[in-house]
Coordinates of C-alpha atoms in Angstrom, one line a residue:
Chain A
X156 CA -66.3 27.6 -55.7
X157 CA -66.0 30.8 -53.7
X158 CA -67.9 29.2 -50.8
X159 CA -65.6 26.2 -50.8
X160 CA -62.5 28.5 -50.6
X161 CA -64.0 30.3 -47.7
X162 CA -64.7 27.1 -45.9
X163 CA -61.1 25.9 -46.4
X164 CA -59.7 29.0 -44.7
X165 CA -57.5 27.9 -41.9
X166 CA -58.5 29.2 -38.5
X167 CA -55.6 29.3 -36.1
X168 CA -56.4 28.5 -32.6
X169 CA -55.9 31.5 -30.2
X170 CA -52.5 31.4 -28.5
X171 CA -52.6 29.4 -25.3
X172 CA -52.9 31.5 -22.2
X173 CA -51.3 28.8 -20.0
X174 CA -47.7 29.8 -20.9
X175 CA -48.4 33.4 -20.1
X176 CA -50.0 32.6 -16.8
X177 CA -47.2 30.4 -15.8
X178 CA -44.5 32.9 -16.8
X179 CA -46.3 35.7 -15.0
X180 CA -46.5 33.6 -11.9
X181 CA -42.9 32.6 -12.0
X182 CA -41.6 36.1 -12.5
X183 CA -43.9 37.5 -9.9
X184 CA -42.7 34.9 -7.4
X185 CA -39.1 36.0 -8.1
X186 CA -40.0 39.6 -7.7
X187 CA -41.6 38.9 -4.4
X188 CA -38.4 37.1 -3.3
X189 CA -37.0 40.5 -2.3
X190 CA -39.7 40.8 0.4
X191 CA -39.0 37.2 1.5
X192 CA -35.3 38.0 1.7
X193 CA -35.8 41.2 3.6
X194 CA -38.1 39.4 6.1
X195 CA -35.6 36.6 6.3
X196 CA -32.7 38.9 7.2
X197 CA -34.7 40.6 9.9
X198 CA -36.0 37.3 11.3
X199 CA -32.7 35.5 11.4
X200 CA -31.0 38.4 13.2
X201 CA -33.9 38.7 15.6
X202 CA -33.8 34.9 16.3
X203 CA -30.0 35.1 16.7
X204 CA -30.1 37.9 19.2
X205 CA -33.1 36.7 21.2
X206 CA -30.9 35.6 24.1
X207 CA -29.2 38.9 24.3
X208 CA -32.5 40.8 23.9
X209 CA -34.0 38.9 26.8
X210 CA -31.0 39.3 29.0
X211 CA -30.1 42.9 28.5
X212 CA -33.2 44.6 27.0
X213 CA -32.9 48.2 26.0
X214 CA -29.9 48.8 28.3
X215 CA -27.9 46.9 25.6
X216 CA -27.7 50.2 23.8
X217 CA -26.1 52.2 26.6
X218 CA -23.8 49.6 28.2
X219 CA -20.1 48.9 27.8
X220 CA -18.8 45.7 26.1
X221 CA -17.3 43.4 28.6
X222 CA -17.2 39.8 27.3
X223 CA -14.8 38.8 30.2
X224 CA -17.6 39.2 32.7
X225 CA -20.4 38.2 30.4
X226 CA -21.8 41.8 30.2
X227 CA -22.6 43.1 26.8
X228 CA -23.6 46.5 25.5
X229 CA -23.3 48.2 22.2
X230 CA -22.4 51.7 23.3
X231 CA -18.7 51.8 22.2
X232 CA -19.6 50.4 18.8
X233 CA -22.6 52.7 18.3
X234 CA -20.3 55.7 19.1
X235 CA -17.5 54.3 17.0
X236 CA -19.9 53.7 14.0
X237 CA -21.5 57.1 14.4
X238 CA -18.3 59.1 14.8
X239 CA -16.3 57.4 12.0
X240 CA -19.3 57.5 9.5
X241 CA -20.2 61.1 10.2
X242 CA -16.5 62.2 10.0
X243 CA -16.1 60.2 6.9
X244 CA -19.1 61.9 5.4
X245 CA -17.8 65.3 6.4
X246 CA -14.6 64.6 4.6
X247 CA -16.2 63.0 1.6
X248 CA -19.2 65.3 1.0
X249 CA -17.4 68.6 0.1
X250 CA -14.9 66.7 -2.1
X251 CA -17.6 64.8 -3.9
X252 CA -19.8 67.8 -4.5
X253 CA -16.8 69.8 -5.8
X254 CA -15.9 66.9 -8.1
X255 CA -19.5 66.6 -9.3
X256 CA -19.5 70.3 -10.1
X257 CA -16.3 70.0 -11.9
X258 CA -17.6 67.1 -13.9
X259 CA -21.0 68.5 -14.8
X260 CA -20.3 72.3 -15.0
X261 CA -16.7 72.9 -15.8
X262 CA -14.7 70.1 -17.3
X263 CA -14.4 69.8 -21.1
X264 CA -15.8 66.6 -22.5
X265 CA -12.4 65.0 -23.1
X266 CA -11.5 65.3 -19.5
X267 CA -14.9 64.3 -18.2
X268 CA -15.0 60.9 -19.7
X269 CA -11.7 59.5 -18.3
X270 CA -12.3 61.2 -14.9
X271 CA -15.8 59.6 -14.6
X272 CA -14.2 56.3 -15.5
X273 CA -11.6 56.7 -12.8
X274 CA -14.1 57.6 -10.2
X275 CA -16.1 54.5 -11.1
X276 CA -12.9 52.5 -10.9
X277 CA -12.3 53.7 -7.3
X278 CA -15.8 52.4 -6.5
X279 CA -14.8 49.0 -7.9
X280 CA -11.8 48.5 -5.6
X281 CA -12.6 45.7 -3.2
X282 CA -12.8 46.8 0.5
X283 CA -10.1 44.3 1.5
X284 CA -7.6 45.8 -0.9
X285 CA -8.4 49.3 0.4
X286 CA -7.8 47.9 3.9
X287 CA -4.5 46.4 2.9
X288 CA -3.3 49.7 1.4
X289 CA -4.8 51.4 4.5
X290 CA -2.7 49.4 7.0
X291 CA 0.6 49.5 5.2
X292 CA 0.6 52.8 3.3
X293 CA -2.1 55.2 4.5
X294 CA -2.0 54.7 8.2
X295 CA 1.7 55.0 8.6
X296 CA 1.7 58.2 6.6
X297 CA -1.2 59.7 8.5
X298 CA 0.5 58.7 11.8
X299 CA 3.8 60.4 10.9
X300 CA 2.7 63.5 9.1
X301 CA -0.9 64.9 9.3
X302 CA -1.8 63.6 12.8
X303 CA 1.1 65.2 14.7
X304 CA 0.4 68.4 12.8
X305 CA -3.2 68.3 13.8
X306 CA -2.2 67.7 17.4
X307 CA 0.2 70.7 17.3
X308 CA -2.4 73.1 15.7
X309 CA -5.6 72.1 17.5
X310 CA -4.4 69.7 20.2
X311 CA -6.2 71.8 22.8
X312 CA -9.4 70.1 21.6
X313 CA -10.0 67.0 23.7
X314 CA -10.7 64.9 20.5
X315 CA -7.1 65.5 19.3
X316 CA -5.4 64.7 22.6
X317 CA -3.7 61.5 23.6
X318 CA -1.2 59.2 22.1
X319 CA -1.2 58.8 18.3
X320 CA -1.6 55.1 17.5
X321 CA -2.2 55.3 13.8
X322 CA -4.8 52.6 13.8
X323 CA -7.6 54.8 15.1
X324 CA -11.1 56.1 14.5
X325 CA -9.8 59.0 12.4
X326 CA -8.0 56.6 10.1
X327 CA -11.2 54.7 9.7
X328 CA -13.0 57.9 8.8
X329 CA -10.4 58.7 6.1
X330 CA -10.8 55.2 4.6
X331 CA -14.6 55.4 4.8
X332 CA -14.3 58.8 3.0
X333 CA -12.3 57.3 0.2
X334 CA -14.9 54.5 -0.1
X335 CA -18.0 56.7 -0.2
X336 CA -16.6 59.5 -2.4
X337 CA -17.5 57.6 -5.7
X338 CA -21.1 56.9 -4.7
X339 CA -21.8 60.5 -3.5
X340 CA -20.1 61.9 -6.6
X341 CA -22.1 59.9 -9.0
X342 CA -25.4 60.7 -7.2
X343 CA -24.5 64.4 -7.0
X344 CA -23.7 64.3 -10.7
X345 CA -27.2 62.9 -11.4
X346 CA -28.7 65.6 -9.3
X347 CA -26.9 68.4 -11.2
X348 CA -27.6 66.8 -14.5
X349 CA -31.3 66.9 -13.8
X350 CA -31.2 70.7 -13.8
X351 CA -32.4 71.8 -17.2
X352 CA -29.8 73.5 -19.4
X353 CA -32.2 76.4 -20.1
X354 CA -31.8 77.4 -16.5
X355 CA -28.0 77.7 -16.9
X356 CA -28.4 79.5 -20.1
X357 CA -30.7 82.0 -18.6
X358 CA -28.2 82.7 -15.8
X359 CA -25.4 83.1 -18.3
X360 CA -27.5 85.5 -20.4
X361 CA -27.9 87.7 -17.3
X362 CA -24.1 88.0 -17.2
X363 CA -23.4 85.6 -14.4
X364 CA -20.0 84.1 -14.1
X365 CA -19.5 80.3 -14.0
X366 CA -19.6 80.1 -10.3
X367 CA -22.7 82.3 -10.1
X368 CA -24.4 80.1 -12.6
X369 CA -23.6 77.1 -10.5
X370 CA -24.7 78.8 -7.3
X371 CA -27.9 80.4 -8.7
X372 CA -29.1 78.0 -11.4
X373 CA -27.7 74.6 -10.3
X374 CA -27.5 74.6 -6.5
X375 CA -31.0 76.0 -6.0
X376 CA -33.4 73.2 -6.1
X377 CA -30.8 70.5 -5.8
X378 CA -30.6 70.7 -2.0
X379 CA -33.0 67.7 -1.6
X380 CA -31.1 65.5 -4.0
X381 CA -27.8 66.3 -2.4
X382 CA -29.1 65.4 1.0
X383 CA -30.3 62.2 -0.5
X384 CA -26.8 61.6 -2.0
X385 CA -25.3 62.2 1.4
X386 CA -27.7 59.8 3.0
X387 CA -26.8 57.1 0.5
X388 CA -23.1 57.7 1.3
X389 CA -23.9 57.5 5.0
X390 CA -25.7 54.3 4.5
X391 CA -22.6 52.8 2.9
X392 CA -20.3 54.3 5.6
X393 CA -22.3 52.8 8.5
X394 CA -22.0 49.2 7.2
X395 CA -18.5 49.3 5.8
X396 CA -16.7 46.3 7.3
X397 CA -13.4 45.0 6.0
X398 CA -11.4 48.2 5.4
X399 CA -12.6 49.7 8.6
X400 CA -11.8 46.5 10.6
X401 CA -8.3 46.6 9.3
X402 CA -7.5 50.2 10.2
X403 CA -9.6 51.1 13.2
X404 CA -7.5 49.2 15.8
X405 CA -10.4 47.1 17.2
X406 CA -10.4 48.3 20.7
X407 CA -13.7 47.8 22.6
X408 CA -13.0 50.7 25.0
X409 CA -14.7 54.1 24.6
X410 CA -12.4 57.0 24.2
X411 CA -12.9 60.7 23.7
X412 CA -9.8 60.9 21.4
X413 CA -10.1 60.4 17.7
X414 CA -6.5 59.2 17.8
X415 CA -7.4 56.2 20.0
X416 CA -8.3 52.9 18.5
X417 CA -12.0 52.0 18.5
X418 CA -14.5 49.7 16.9
X419 CA -17.7 50.0 14.8
X420 CA -20.7 47.7 14.9
X421 CA -19.6 46.0 11.7
X422 CA -15.9 45.7 12.7
X423 CA -16.8 44.2 16.0
X424 CA -18.8 41.5 14.4
X425 CA -16.1 40.7 11.8
X426 CA -13.4 40.7 14.5
X427 CA -15.1 38.8 17.3
X428 CA -17.6 36.5 15.7
X429 CA -15.3 33.5 15.4
X430 CA -14.0 33.8 18.9
X431 CA -17.4 34.0 20.4
X432 CA -17.9 30.5 21.7
X433 CA -20.6 30.9 24.4
X434 CA -24.2 31.5 23.4
X435 CA -24.7 34.9 25.1
X436 CA -21.5 36.3 23.4
X437 CA -22.7 35.1 20.0
X438 CA -26.2 36.4 20.6
X439 CA -24.9 39.8 21.6
X440 CA -22.9 39.9 18.3
X441 CA -26.2 39.1 16.4
X442 CA -27.8 42.0 18.3
X443 CA -25.0 44.3 17.0
X444 CA -26.0 43.1 13.6
X445 CA -29.6 43.8 14.3
X446 CA -28.8 47.4 15.4
X447 CA -26.6 47.9 12.4
X448 CA -29.4 46.6 10.1
X449 CA -32.0 48.9 11.6
X450 CA -29.8 52.0 11.4
X451 CA -28.9 51.3 7.7
X452 CA -32.5 50.6 6.8
X453 CA -33.6 54.0 8.2
X454 CA -30.8 55.7 6.4
X455 CA -31.5 53.9 3.1
X456 CA -35.2 54.6 3.2
X457 CA -34.5 58.2 3.7
X458 CA -32.1 58.2 0.8
X459 CA -34.5 56.3 -1.4
X460 CA -37.3 58.8 -0.7
X461 CA -35.1 61.9 -1.2
X462 CA -33.5 60.6 -4.4
X463 CA -36.7 59.2 -5.8
X464 CA -37.8 62.7 -6.4
X465 CA -34.8 63.4 -8.7
X466 CA -35.0 62.0 -12.2
X467 CA -32.2 62.7 -14.5
X468 CA -33.2 63.2 -18.1
X469 CA -31.7 60.6 -20.4
X470 CA -29.4 63.0 -22.3
X471 CA -26.8 61.4 -24.4
X472 CA -24.9 64.5 -25.1
X473 CA -23.7 64.6 -21.5
X474 CA -21.6 61.7 -20.2
Chain B
X299 CA -21.6 97.7 -11.8
X300 CA -18.2 98.9 -10.9
X301 CA -15.3 97.4 -12.8
X302 CA -13.6 96.3 -9.6
X303 CA -16.7 94.4 -8.6
X304 CA -16.7 92.6 -11.9
X305 CA -13.1 91.7 -11.5
X306 CA -13.8 90.4 -8.1
X307 CA -16.6 88.2 -9.4
X308 CA -14.5 86.8 -12.2
X309 CA -11.6 86.1 -9.7
X310 CA -14.0 84.3 -7.4
X311 CA -15.4 82.2 -10.2
X312 CA -11.9 81.3 -11.4
X313 CA -10.7 80.5 -7.9
X314 CA -13.7 78.2 -7.2
X315 CA -13.3 76.5 -10.6
X316 CA -9.6 75.8 -9.7
X317 CA -10.7 74.5 -6.3
X318 CA -13.2 72.1 -7.9
X319 CA -10.5 70.9 -10.2
X320 CA -8.2 70.2 -7.3
X321 CA -10.9 68.4 -5.5
X322 CA -11.4 66.1 -8.5
X323 CA -7.7 65.4 -8.5
X324 CA -7.8 64.6 -4.8
X325 CA -10.6 62.1 -5.4
X326 CA -8.5 60.4 -8.1
X327 CA -5.3 60.4 -6.1
X328 CA -6.0 57.5 -3.8
X329 CA -6.9 55.3 -6.8
X330 CA -3.6 56.2 -8.4
X331 CA -1.7 55.5 -5.2
X332 CA -3.4 52.2 -4.6
X333 CA -2.7 51.0 -8.1
X334 CA 0.9 52.2 -7.9
X335 CA 1.5 50.4 -4.6
X336 CA -0.2 47.2 -5.8
X337 CA 1.9 47.1 -8.9
X338 CA 5.1 48.0 -7.0
X339 CA 4.7 45.5 -4.1
X340 CA 2.6 42.8 -5.8
X341 CA 4.0 42.5 -9.3
X342 CA 7.3 40.9 -8.2
X343 CA 5.5 38.1 -6.3
X344 CA 3.0 37.2 -9.0
X345 CA 4.6 34.4 -10.9
X346 CA 3.8 30.9 -12.1
X347 CA 4.5 29.5 -8.6
X348 CA 2.1 31.9 -7.0
X349 CA -0.7 31.0 -9.4
X350 CA -0.3 27.3 -9.3
X351 CA 0.8 26.3 -5.8
X352 CA -1.0 25.8 -2.5
X353 CA 0.0 28.0 0.5
X354 CA 3.0 26.7 2.5
X355 CA 2.7 26.1 6.2
X356 CA 3.7 28.9 8.5
X357 CA 7.4 29.6 8.5
X358 CA 8.2 28.2 5.1
X359 CA 8.6 30.8 2.4
X360 CA 7.0 30.4 -1.1
X361 CA 3.8 28.8 -2.0
X362 CA 0.9 30.4 -3.7
X363 CA -2.8 31.0 -3.7
X364 CA -4.0 28.6 -6.4
X365 CA -6.7 27.2 -4.2
X366 CA -7.9 30.7 -3.3
X367 CA -8.1 31.8 -6.9
X368 CA -10.0 28.7 -7.9
X369 CA -12.2 29.0 -4.8
X370 CA -13.1 32.6 -5.7
X371 CA -14.2 31.4 -9.1
X372 CA -16.3 28.6 -7.6
X373 CA -18.0 31.0 -5.2
X374 CA -18.8 33.5 -7.8
X375 CA -20.2 30.8 -10.1
X376 CA -22.4 29.6 -7.2
X377 CA -23.5 33.2 -6.6
X378 CA -24.4 33.6 -10.3
X379 CA -26.5 30.4 -10.2
X380 CA -28.4 31.7 -7.3
X381 CA -28.5 35.5 -7.9
X382 CA -29.0 35.7 -11.7
X383 CA -32.2 33.6 -12.2
X384 CA -34.0 35.3 -9.3
X385 CA -32.8 38.8 -10.1
X386 CA -33.4 38.4 -13.8
X387 CA -37.0 37.0 -13.5
X388 CA -37.9 39.5 -10.8
X389 CA -36.6 42.3 -13.0
X390 CA -38.7 41.0 -15.9
X391 CA -41.8 41.0 -13.7
X392 CA -41.3 44.6 -12.7
X393 CA -40.8 45.9 -16.2
X394 CA -43.3 43.7 -18.1
X395 CA -46.1 42.9 -15.7
X396 CA -45.8 45.0 -12.5
X397 CA -48.1 47.7 -11.2
X398 CA -46.7 51.0 -10.1
X399 CA -47.5 50.5 -6.5
X400 CA -46.0 47.0 -6.3
X401 CA -42.9 48.1 -8.3
X402 CA -42.4 51.0 -5.9
X403 CA -42.4 48.6 -3.0
X404 CA -40.2 46.0 -4.7
X405 CA -37.7 48.7 -5.6
X406 CA -37.7 50.0 -2.1
X407 CA -37.1 46.5 -0.7
X408 CA -34.3 45.9 -3.3
X409 CA -32.6 49.2 -2.4
X410 CA -32.8 48.2 1.3
X411 CA -31.3 44.8 0.5
X412 CA -28.6 46.6 -1.5
X413 CA -27.8 48.8 1.4
X414 CA -27.7 45.9 3.9
X415 CA -24.1 45.7 5.1
X416 CA -22.3 42.7 3.7
X417 CA -21.3 41.5 7.2
X418 CA -25.0 41.2 8.0
X419 CA -25.4 38.9 5.1
X420 CA -22.5 36.9 6.5
X421 CA -24.1 36.3 9.9
X422 CA -27.6 35.7 8.4
X423 CA -26.3 33.0 6.1
X424 CA -24.3 31.7 9.0
X425 CA -27.5 31.2 11.0
X426 CA -29.4 29.9 8.0
X427 CA -26.9 27.4 6.6
X428 CA -23.7 27.0 8.6
X429 CA -25.4 26.2 11.9
X430 CA -27.8 23.5 10.5
X431 CA -25.0 22.0 8.3
X432 CA -22.7 22.1 11.3
X433 CA -19.8 23.7 9.4
X434 CA -18.7 26.3 6.9
X435 CA -19.1 25.3 3.3
X436 CA -18.7 26.6 -0.3
X437 CA -22.5 26.4 -0.5
X438 CA -22.9 28.8 2.3
X439 CA -20.4 31.2 0.9
X440 CA -22.0 31.0 -2.6
X441 CA -25.4 31.6 -1.1
X442 CA -24.2 34.7 0.8
X443 CA -22.7 36.2 -2.4
X444 CA -25.8 35.1 -4.4
X445 CA -28.2 36.8 -2.1
X446 CA -26.1 40.0 -2.4
X447 CA -26.4 39.7 -6.2
X448 CA -30.2 39.4 -6.3
X449 CA -31.1 43.1 -5.8
X450 CA -28.2 44.2 -8.0
X451 CA -29.3 42.1 -10.9
X452 CA -33.0 42.9 -10.4
X453 CA -32.5 46.6 -10.5
X454 CA -30.2 46.6 -13.6
X455 CA -32.5 44.2 -15.4
X456 CA -35.5 46.3 -14.8
X457 CA -33.7 49.4 -15.9
X458 CA -32.4 47.8 -19.1
X459 CA -35.8 46.4 -20.0
X460 CA -37.4 49.8 -19.6
X461 CA -35.1 51.1 -22.4
X462 CA -36.6 48.6 -24.9
X463 CA -39.1 50.5 -27.1
X464 CA -42.7 49.6 -26.5
X465 CA -43.3 49.3 -30.3
X466 CA -41.2 46.0 -30.2
X467 CA -43.6 44.5 -27.6
X468 CA -46.7 45.8 -29.6
X469 CA -45.3 44.4 -32.8
X470 CA -44.8 41.0 -31.2
X471 CA -48.3 40.9 -29.7
X472 CA -49.8 42.0 -33.0
X473 CA -48.2 38.9 -34.6
X474 CA -50.0 36.8 -32.0
X475 CA -46.9 35.7 -30.2
X476 CA -47.7 34.8 -26.6
X477 CA -46.3 37.4 -24.2
X478 CA -43.8 35.1 -22.5
X479 CA -42.3 34.3 -25.8
X480 CA -42.1 37.9 -26.9
X481 CA -40.4 38.8 -23.6
X482 CA -37.9 36.0 -23.7
X483 CA -37.1 36.2 -27.4
X484 CA -37.5 39.8 -28.3
X485 CA -37.5 42.1 -25.3
X486 CA -34.8 40.2 -23.4
X487 CA -32.6 39.8 -26.4
X488 CA -32.8 43.5 -27.3
X489 CA -31.7 44.4 -23.8
X490 CA -29.2 41.6 -23.7
X491 CA -26.0 43.6 -23.7
X492 CA -27.2 45.8 -20.9
X493 CA -28.2 42.9 -18.8
X494 CA -24.9 41.1 -19.3
X495 CA -23.2 44.3 -18.2
X496 CA -25.3 44.4 -15.0
X497 CA -24.5 40.7 -14.3
X498 CA -20.7 41.2 -14.9
X499 CA -20.7 44.3 -12.6
X500 CA -22.5 42.3 -10.0
X501 CA -19.9 39.5 -10.3
X502 CA -17.1 42.1 -10.0
X503 CA -18.7 43.4 -6.9
X504 CA -19.2 40.1 -5.1
X505 CA -15.8 38.7 -6.2
X506 CA -14.2 41.3 -4.0
X507 CA -16.5 40.8 -1.0
X508 CA -14.8 39.5 2.1
X509 CA -17.1 40.1 5.0
X510 CA -19.9 37.7 3.9
X511 CA -17.4 34.9 3.5
X512 CA -15.6 35.2 6.8
X513 CA -18.0 32.9 8.7
X514 CA -19.7 31.1 5.7
X515 CA -17.1 29.8 3.3
X516 CA -14.5 30.3 6.0
X517 CA -11.0 29.6 4.7
X518 CA -9.0 26.6 3.6
X519 CA -5.2 26.2 3.3
X520 CA -5.8 23.2 0.9
X521 CA -7.9 22.2 -2.0
X522 CA -11.6 21.7 -1.2
X523 CA -12.8 18.3 -2.6
X524 CA -16.5 19.0 -2.2
X525 CA -18.8 22.0 -2.0
X526 CA -19.8 21.1 1.5
X527 CA -16.3 21.8 2.7
X528 CA -14.9 25.1 3.7
X529 CA -13.3 26.8 0.7
X530 CA -10.5 29.3 0.3
X531 CA -11.2 32.6 -1.5
X532 CA -8.9 35.3 -2.7
X533 CA -10.3 38.2 -0.6
X534 CA -10.4 36.1 2.5
X535 CA -6.8 34.9 2.0
X536 CA -5.7 38.5 1.5
X537 CA -7.3 39.5 4.7
X538 CA -5.7 36.7 6.7
X539 CA -2.3 37.3 5.2
X540 CA -2.5 41.1 5.6
X541 CA -3.0 40.8 9.3
X542 CA -0.2 38.2 9.8
X543 CA 3.1 39.0 11.4
X544 CA 5.1 37.1 8.6
X545 CA 6.8 39.1 5.9
X546 CA 6.4 36.4 3.4
X547 CA 2.6 36.3 4.0
X548 CA 2.3 40.0 3.7
X549 CA 4.2 39.9 0.4
X550 CA 1.7 37.3 -0.8
X551 CA -1.2 39.5 0.4
X552 CA 0.0 42.2 -2.0
X553 CA 0.4 39.7 -4.8
X554 CA -3.1 38.3 -4.1
X555 CA -4.5 41.8 -4.1
X556 CA -2.9 42.5 -7.4
X557 CA -4.5 39.4 -8.9
X558 CA -7.9 40.3 -7.4
X559 CA -7.9 43.9 -8.6
X560 CA -6.8 42.8 -12.1
X561 CA -9.7 40.4 -12.2
X562 CA -12.2 43.1 -11.0
X563 CA -10.8 45.8 -13.3
X564 CA -10.8 43.4 -16.3
X565 CA -14.5 42.7 -15.6
X566 CA -15.2 46.4 -15.4
X567 CA -13.2 47.1 -18.6
X568 CA -15.1 44.3 -20.4
X569 CA -18.3 46.0 -19.4
X570 CA -17.1 49.3 -20.9
X571 CA -16.4 47.5 -24.2
X572 CA -19.8 45.9 -24.1
X573 CA -21.7 49.1 -23.4
X574 CA -19.7 51.0 -26.1
X575 CA -20.7 48.3 -28.6
X576 CA -24.4 48.6 -27.7
X577 CA -24.4 52.4 -27.8
X578 CA -23.1 52.2 -31.4
X579 CA -25.7 49.7 -32.5
X580 CA -28.3 51.9 -30.7
X581 CA -27.3 54.9 -32.8
X582 CA -27.6 53.0 -36.0

């Protein structure tokens, strides 16, 4: 009797391994797609710019842009990109860090929540809308009020000389600053939140004021993370296209004045790609893309490495 | 310490606190100004006509952006079809199967792709699709947006799956459920809200992209009858109209911008509701 029951025991077959293997292969393939994509982007840009690479070589980087005579060089765009991005970063960084301090160290919880939401909303505004607002609201105001004042106060500096056009490199820097403030703010907030509360409490217990707590307990040790946040912002700034194209004036001449119109690598592509009919012209624009890609990759890898070291604790009590 | 010194320290602290507060205000100010201007200049032009009519030829007033609104939806839908499967499955691999070293490399690559300027995606897809197909098309535009979505979805999926407690996976394995079933039915479902959030945010992001569409989807003043034709899109139409010398087109650019931003903000608000819901169930 007992033996019969034991014999009748149902033995389930082990779960099939085939499903797992197939699923693993499928997901692995998709994960590896990022490498394929990265390679594809590099390859297509390289292929596209081959003609220009062969024709101009390294001198492409230090030559002027002269499509009329078939001579192409990225110098004005490299300068424009560099100046507008770095200026944008210089405007955005102090504002973002101060905002992040306010949000992590000073603001009461009921202020923090809506302000964080608003900063995120600013990040969600499409570039083209910022550009539209830029041309019709921001640029006219900058041209009529702050720019003449700047020229009056420090016009002896060569960068503030010359006619004020409105659509210029400085306006592009301001627009870029508005666009990268949210990302730097949120990264800086992560960095400050990663500082353990015990460190702040210790400083308070020693009689430090709020600012001293921030300076001694929070800033110390977050330098690396803040540098990473700045790099991330710079990466965004370098590649910003639409809003910049709309306010920078799209001049291909190099000028020492910030009040003169200019171009960036991205804005030159956006502005000239559809009019570039001959092969060399198009190829030169592809090479601008290649230069832009390489610059942003370096910046982003730097940001990735710097920020990777920062890990914010998952703390639900702080927003 | 002398009393004067203490007062000085307190005053410094108060001054810097105020300064930080003012900086936060300055950061918010552009947002307020943009929304105000959009509402002021756009609201009067957004009406039934605008939403349901095609653009009029140059010189005639009136007309709308119906084709651009539909076009934007088509392009975002194509982008979702391309970006979500790849990003989702890739994210699953990182969280459920991957090794630390490979994950590090994939994350780095995804971050690089994320940081790739959108105009670069535009010319890459131009070389990849538009040149062989001999013309701009909705496919090309959708592909460009989809490729931008892949790293976004991948990163959020991975992050959300990492939040699912390991005990769920162990319980499923202990019951003898094959791993792929446990991932699809248990892990993925637990993280569902978070992943949907990530996908919606990615949609909001690509819906506002203009630069990748300039040379891929191009533009169209009429309805597109097939996906292999150029297609209009809201951001592209706004860009064209914003730079035009006609007052009526500029007025429509503001109206289009208002529609676009309402769409983007609605998606973002939807996400907030979703995440609030999930955090409540999480606390239970």
